[in-house]
PDB file of C-alpha atoms and ligand atoms in Angstrom:
ATOM      1  CA  MET A   1     -12.056 -16.886  31.653  1.00  0.00           C
ATOM      2  CA  PRO A   2      -8.946 -17.828  29.673  1.00  0.00           C
ATOM      3  CA  GLY A   3      -6.534 -20.306  31.289  1.00  0.00           C
ATOM      4  CA  ARG A   4      -2.967 -19.391  32.253  1.00  0.00           C
ATOM      5  CA  GLU A   5      -1.574 -20.742  28.966  1.00  0.00           C
ATOM      6  CA  LYS A   6      -3.962 -18.518  27.023  1.00  0.00           C
ATOM      7  CA  ILE A   7      -3.007 -15.479  29.138  1.00  0.00           C
ATOM      8  CA  VAL A   8       0.683 -16.169  28.421  1.00  0.00           C
ATOM      9  CA  GLU A   9      -0.169 -16.327  24.702  1.00  0.00           C
ATOM     10  CA  ILE A  10      -2.027 -12.999  24.909  1.00  0.00           C
ATOM     11  CA  LEU A  11       0.717 -11.283  26.959  1.00  0.00           C
ATOM     12  CA  ALA A  12       3.368 -12.448  24.478  1.00  0.00           C
ATOM     13  CA  LYS A  13       1.670 -10.237  21.856  1.00  0.00           C
ATOM     14  CA  VAL A  14       1.360  -7.160  24.088  1.00  0.00           C
ATOM     15  CA  PRO A  15       4.079  -4.628  23.095  1.00  0.00           C
ATOM     16  CA  LEU A  16       4.546  -3.554  26.740  1.00  0.00           C
ATOM     17  CA  PHE A  17       5.793  -7.044  27.631  1.00  0.00           C
ATOM     18  CA  GLN A  18       7.881  -7.675  24.527  1.00  0.00           C
ATOM     19  CA  HIS A  19      11.044  -7.828  26.642  1.00  0.00           C
ATOM     20  CA  PHE A  20       9.717 -10.607  28.878  1.00  0.00           C
ATOM     21  CA  ASP A  21      10.850 -14.131  28.036  1.00  0.00           C
ATOM     22  CA  GLN A  22       8.529 -17.149  28.201  1.00  0.00           C
ATOM     23  CA  ARG A  23       9.468 -17.977  31.793  1.00  0.00           C
ATOM     24  CA  GLN A  24       8.837 -14.415  32.947  1.00  0.00           C
ATOM     25  CA  LEU A  25       5.535 -14.263  31.045  1.00  0.00           C
ATOM     26  CA  LYS A  26       4.350 -17.443  32.769  1.00  0.00           C
ATOM     27  CA  ARG A  27       5.108 -15.921  36.152  1.00  0.00           C
ATOM     28  CA  LEU A  28       3.490 -12.606  35.200  1.00  0.00           C
ATOM     29  CA  ALA A  29       0.360 -14.369  33.890  1.00  0.00           C
ATOM     30  CA  GLU A  30      -0.330 -15.694  37.402  1.00  0.00           C
ATOM     31  CA  HIS A  31      -1.047 -12.149  38.532  1.00  0.00           C
ATOM     32  CA  PHE A  32      -3.519 -11.113  35.839  1.00  0.00           C
ATOM     33  CA  ALA A  33      -7.296 -11.297  36.214  1.00  0.00           C
ATOM     34  CA  ASP A  34      -9.551 -11.403  33.167  1.00  0.00           C
ATOM     35  CA  ARG A  35     -12.395  -8.850  33.163  1.00  0.00           C
ATOM     36  CA  PRO A  36     -15.111  -8.531  30.516  1.00  0.00           C
ATOM     37  CA  PHE A  37     -16.979  -5.208  30.146  1.00  0.00           C
ATOM     38  CA  GLU A  38     -20.176  -4.478  28.249  1.00  0.00           C
ATOM     39  CA  ALA A  39     -20.295  -1.638  25.720  1.00  0.00           C
ATOM     40  CA  GLY A  40     -20.912   1.644  27.564  1.00  0.00           C
ATOM     41  CA  LYS A  41     -19.423   0.435  30.832  1.00  0.00           C
ATOM     42  CA  GLU A  42     -17.133   2.850  32.690  1.00  0.00           C
ATOM     43  CA  ILE A  43     -14.041   0.819  33.467  1.00  0.00           C
ATOM     44  CA  VAL A  44     -12.209   3.489  35.453  1.00  0.00           C
ATOM     45  CA  THR A  45     -13.675   6.716  36.798  1.00  0.00           C
ATOM     46  CA  GLN A  46     -11.964  10.100  36.776  1.00  0.00           C
ATOM     47  CA  GLY A  47     -11.183  11.267  40.313  1.00  0.00           C
ATOM     48  CA  LYS A  48     -11.421   7.806  41.881  1.00  0.00           C
ATOM     49  CA  GLU A  49      -8.590   5.820  43.413  1.00  0.00           C
ATOM     50  CA  GLY A  50      -6.771   3.491  41.027  1.00  0.00           C
ATOM     51  CA  ILE A  51      -5.818  -0.049  41.846  1.00  0.00           C
ATOM     52  CA  GLY A  52      -5.356  -1.700  38.470  1.00  0.00           C
ATOM     53  CA  LEU A  53      -3.504  -1.471  35.160  1.00  0.00           C
ATOM     54  CA  PHE A  54      -5.615  -2.625  32.209  1.00  0.00           C
ATOM     55  CA  ILE A  55      -4.442  -4.368  29.046  1.00  0.00           C
ATOM     56  CA  ILE A  56      -7.036  -4.656  26.267  1.00  0.00           C
ATOM     57  CA  VAL A  57      -7.373  -8.168  24.871  1.00  0.00           C
ATOM     58  CA  SER A  58     -10.300  -7.388  22.538  1.00  0.00           C
ATOM     59  CA  GLY A  59     -12.674  -4.494  22.004  1.00  0.00           C
ATOM     60  CA  ARG A  60     -12.121  -0.741  22.300  1.00  0.00           C
ATOM     61  CA  THR A  61     -12.236   1.953  24.959  1.00  0.00           C
ATOM     62  CA  GLU A  62     -11.954   5.718  25.072  1.00  0.00           C
ATOM     63  CA  ALA A  63     -10.476   7.950  27.774  1.00  0.00           C
ATOM     64  CA  VAL A  64     -12.803  10.845  28.552  1.00  0.00           C
ATOM     65  CA  ARG A  65     -11.605  13.818  30.564  1.00  0.00           C
ATOM     66  CA  GLU A  66     -14.114  16.052  32.323  1.00  0.00           C
ATOM     67  CA  ARG A  67     -12.957  19.656  32.811  1.00  0.00           C
ATOM     68  CA  MET A  68     -13.666  21.893  35.814  1.00  0.00           C
ATOM     69  CA  ASP A  69     -16.548  23.526  33.884  1.00  0.00           C
ATOM     70  CA  GLY A  70     -18.214  20.149  33.309  1.00  0.00           C
ATOM     71  CA  THR A  71     -17.391  19.894  29.587  1.00  0.00           C
ATOM     72  CA  LYS A  72     -15.887  16.619  28.416  1.00  0.00           C
ATOM     73  CA  SER A  73     -13.500  15.574  25.670  1.00  0.00           C
ATOM     74  CA  ILE A  74     -12.102  12.298  24.425  1.00  0.00           C
ATOM     75  CA  VAL A  75      -8.358  12.382  25.111  1.00  0.00           C
ATOM     76  CA  ASN A  76      -7.484   9.008  23.623  1.00  0.00           C
ATOM     77  CA  GLU A  77      -8.772   5.704  22.291  1.00  0.00           C
ATOM     78  CA  PHE A  78      -7.366   2.295  23.104  1.00  0.00           C
ATOM     79  CA  GLY A  79      -7.586  -1.046  21.279  1.00  0.00           C
ATOM     80  CA  PRO A  80      -6.170  -4.579  21.515  1.00  0.00           C
ATOM     81  CA  GLY A  81      -2.634  -4.656  22.982  1.00  0.00           C
ATOM     82  CA  ASP A  82      -2.899  -1.140  24.457  1.00  0.00           C
ATOM     83  CA  PHE A  83      -2.705  -0.413  28.166  1.00  0.00           C
ATOM     84  CA  PHE A  84      -4.344   2.258  30.310  1.00  0.00           C
ATOM     85  CA  GLY A  85      -4.695   3.087  33.986  1.00  0.00           C
ATOM     86  CA  GLU A  86      -0.960   3.445  34.629  1.00  0.00           C
ATOM     87  CA  MET A  87      -1.020   7.067  35.843  1.00  0.00           C
ATOM     88  CA  ALA A  88      -2.948   6.670  39.101  1.00  0.00           C
ATOM     89  CA  LEU A  89      -0.824   3.640  39.949  1.00  0.00           C
ATOM     90  CA  LEU A  90       2.449   5.462  39.344  1.00  0.00           C
ATOM     91  CA  ASP A  91       1.785   8.563  41.452  1.00  0.00           C
ATOM     92  CA  ASP A  92      -0.864   7.123  43.779  1.00  0.00           C
ATOM     93  CA  GLY A  93      -3.170   9.991  42.735  1.00  0.00           C
ATOM     94  CA  PRO A  94      -6.748   9.866  41.439  1.00  0.00           C
ATOM     95  CA  ARG A  95      -7.658   8.606  37.952  1.00  0.00           C
ATOM     96  CA  THR A  96      -6.925  11.398  35.439  1.00  0.00           C
ATOM     97  CA  ALA A  97      -9.791  10.453  33.120  1.00  0.00           C
ATOM     98  CA  SER A  98     -12.677   8.015  32.868  1.00  0.00           C
ATOM     99  CA  VAL A  99     -12.158   5.093  30.501  1.00  0.00           C
ATOM    100  CA  VAL A 100     -15.310   3.734  28.879  1.00  0.00           C
ATOM    101  CA  ALA A 101     -15.798   0.596  26.766  1.00  0.00           C
ATOM    102  CA  THR A 102     -17.125   1.679  23.355  1.00  0.00           C
ATOM    103  CA  GLU A 103     -17.844  -1.962  22.426  1.00  0.00           C
ATOM    104  CA  PRO A 104     -17.813  -5.236  24.373  1.00  0.00           C
ATOM    105  CA  THR A 105     -14.275  -5.282  25.761  1.00  0.00           C
ATOM    106  CA  GLU A 106     -12.144  -7.874  27.473  1.00  0.00           C
ATOM    107  CA  CYS A 107      -9.266  -6.702  29.651  1.00  0.00           C
ATOM    108  CA  LEU A 108      -6.504  -8.284  31.671  1.00  0.00           C
ATOM    109  CA  VAL A 109      -5.973  -6.431  34.934  1.00  0.00           C
ATOM    110  CA  LEU A 110      -2.780  -6.230  36.967  1.00  0.00           C
ATOM    111  CA  LEU A 111      -2.860  -4.808  40.483  1.00  0.00           C
ATOM    112  CA  ARG A 112      -0.518  -1.987  41.528  1.00  0.00           C
ATOM    113  CA  TRP A 113       1.930  -4.098  43.473  1.00  0.00           C
ATOM    114  CA  ASP A 114       2.323  -6.593  40.608  1.00  0.00           C
ATOM    115  CA  PHE A 115       2.660  -3.763  38.059  1.00  0.00           C
ATOM    116  CA  PHE A 116       5.536  -2.314  40.098  1.00  0.00           C
ATOM    117  CA  ALA A 117       7.118  -5.753  40.414  1.00  0.00           C
ATOM    118  CA  ALA A 118       6.961  -6.130  36.599  1.00  0.00           C
ATOM    119  CA  LEU A 119       8.583  -2.694  36.120  1.00  0.00           C
ATOM    120  CA  ARG A 120      11.365  -3.606  38.551  1.00  0.00           C
ATOM    121  CA  GLU A 121      11.903  -6.949  36.851  1.00  0.00           C
ATOM    122  CA  GLU A 122      12.267  -5.571  33.308  1.00  0.00           C
ATOM    123  CA  PRO A 123      13.706  -2.042  33.037  1.00  0.00           C
ATOM    124  CA  ASP A 124      12.824  -1.996  29.302  1.00  0.00           C
ATOM    125  CA  THR A 125       9.156  -2.324  30.267  1.00  0.00           C
ATOM    126  CA  ALA A 126       9.557   0.625  32.650  1.00  0.00           C
ATOM    127  CA  ILE A 127      11.126   2.601  29.768  1.00  0.00           C
ATOM    128  CA  MET A 128       8.139   1.756  27.556  1.00  0.00           C
ATOM    129  CA  VAL A 129       5.746   3.060  30.215  1.00  0.00           C
ATOM    130  CA  LEU A 130       7.837   6.257  30.449  1.00  0.00           C
ATOM    131  CA  GLN A 131       7.740   6.601  26.656  1.00  0.00           C
ATOM    132  CA  ALA A 132       3.954   6.236  26.666  1.00  0.00           C
ATOM    133  CA  LEU A 133       3.727   8.873  29.407  1.00  0.00           C
ATOM    134  CA  ALA A 134       5.965  11.228  27.401  1.00  0.00           C
ATOM    135  CA  ARG A 135       3.758  10.728  24.309  1.00  0.00           C
ATOM    136  CA  ARG A 136       0.618  11.362  26.370  1.00  0.00           C
ATOM    137  CA  PHE A 137       2.157  14.473  27.952  1.00  0.00           C
ATOM    138  CA  ARG A 138       3.281  15.796  24.556  1.00  0.00           C
ATOM    139  CA  GLN A 139      -0.221  15.239  23.190  1.00  0.00           C
ATOM    140  CA  VAL A 140      -1.709  17.246  26.073  1.00  0.00           C
ATOM    141  CA  LEU A 141       0.831  20.081  25.531  1.00  0.00           C
ATOM    142  CA  ASP A 142      -0.205  20.228  21.862  1.00  0.00           C
ATOM    143  CA  THR A 143      -3.752  21.051  22.953  1.00  0.00           C
ATOM    144  CA  LEU A 144      -2.662  24.036  25.116  1.00  0.00           C
TER     145      LEU A 144
HETATM  146  P1  CMP B 201      -5.192   6.774  35.023  1.00  0.00           P
HETATM  147  O1  CMP B 201      -5.115   8.210  35.353  1.00  0.00           O
HETATM  148  O2  CMP B 201      -4.769   5.800  36.022  1.00  0.00           O
HETATM  149  O3  CMP B 201      -6.697   6.430  34.594  1.00  0.00           O
HETATM  150  C1  CMP B 201      -7.205   7.042  33.396  1.00  0.00           C
HETATM  151  C2  CMP B 201      -6.287   6.653  32.268  1.00  0.00           C
HETATM  152  O4  CMP B 201      -6.589   7.244  31.016  1.00  0.00           O
HETATM  153  C3  CMP B 201      -4.867   7.158  32.548  1.00  0.00           C
HETATM  154  O5  CMP B 201      -4.354   6.508  33.676  1.00  0.00           O
HETATM  155  C4  CMP B 201      -4.221   6.917  31.223  1.00  0.00           C
HETATM  156  O6  CMP B 201      -3.941   5.558  31.042  1.00  0.00           O
HETATM  157  C5  CMP B 201      -5.378   7.331  30.309  1.00  0.00           C
HETATM  158  N1  CMP B 201      -5.207   8.744  29.908  1.00  0.00           N
HETATM  159  C6  CMP B 201      -5.547   9.833  30.607  1.00  0.00           C
HETATM  160  N2  CMP B 201      -5.233  10.957  29.931  1.00  0.00           N
HETATM  161  C7  CMP B 201      -4.683  10.563  28.783  1.00  0.00           C
HETATM  162  C8  CMP B 201      -4.153  11.244  27.656  1.00  0.00           C
HETATM  163  N3  CMP B 201      -4.134  12.561  27.570  1.00  0.00           N
HETATM  164  N4  CMP B 201      -3.669  10.508  26.653  1.00  0.00           N
HETATM  165  C9  CMP B 201      -3.687   9.169  26.736  1.00  0.00           C
HETATM  166  N5  CMP B 201      -4.187   8.471  27.771  1.00  0.00           N
HETATM  167  C10 CMP B 201      -4.678   9.151  28.781  1.00  0.00           C
END
């Protein structure tokens, strides 16, 4: 489990928090929990309730979407510095995909309330989340 100083160091390199200054990062770091996952572990499950936003510190994950007919496809891959799990937090709906660790993966997890507090604190962070959503939406449209 990394200490607070280490979490601040990690968060300072995460693009999503690039607009946070050192003081804000220190405060934000208090709210993150460190979670290791073995390769093959399902970190979030499609259809389930979402309570956390995940930032990848090390390792890799893939988002797998299961269709109504039971077929599955990989909709995205995430690596160090990327975030996932924002959608269910934003609209309070179920997880849109399962996210699975494809190698041993360490994540920092922020709970819904603290994620919203971070978005309210730094509008540029909220804009970055919106930009990621727009990219993800565009990518889905391209598959239709
Ligand atoms: P959420 O729905 O909370 O949980 C699953 C996560 O997978 C989702 O948030 C996104 O972070 C991610 N995800 C789902 N679908 C896509 C997609 N098409 N492109 C990129 N990421 C996705």
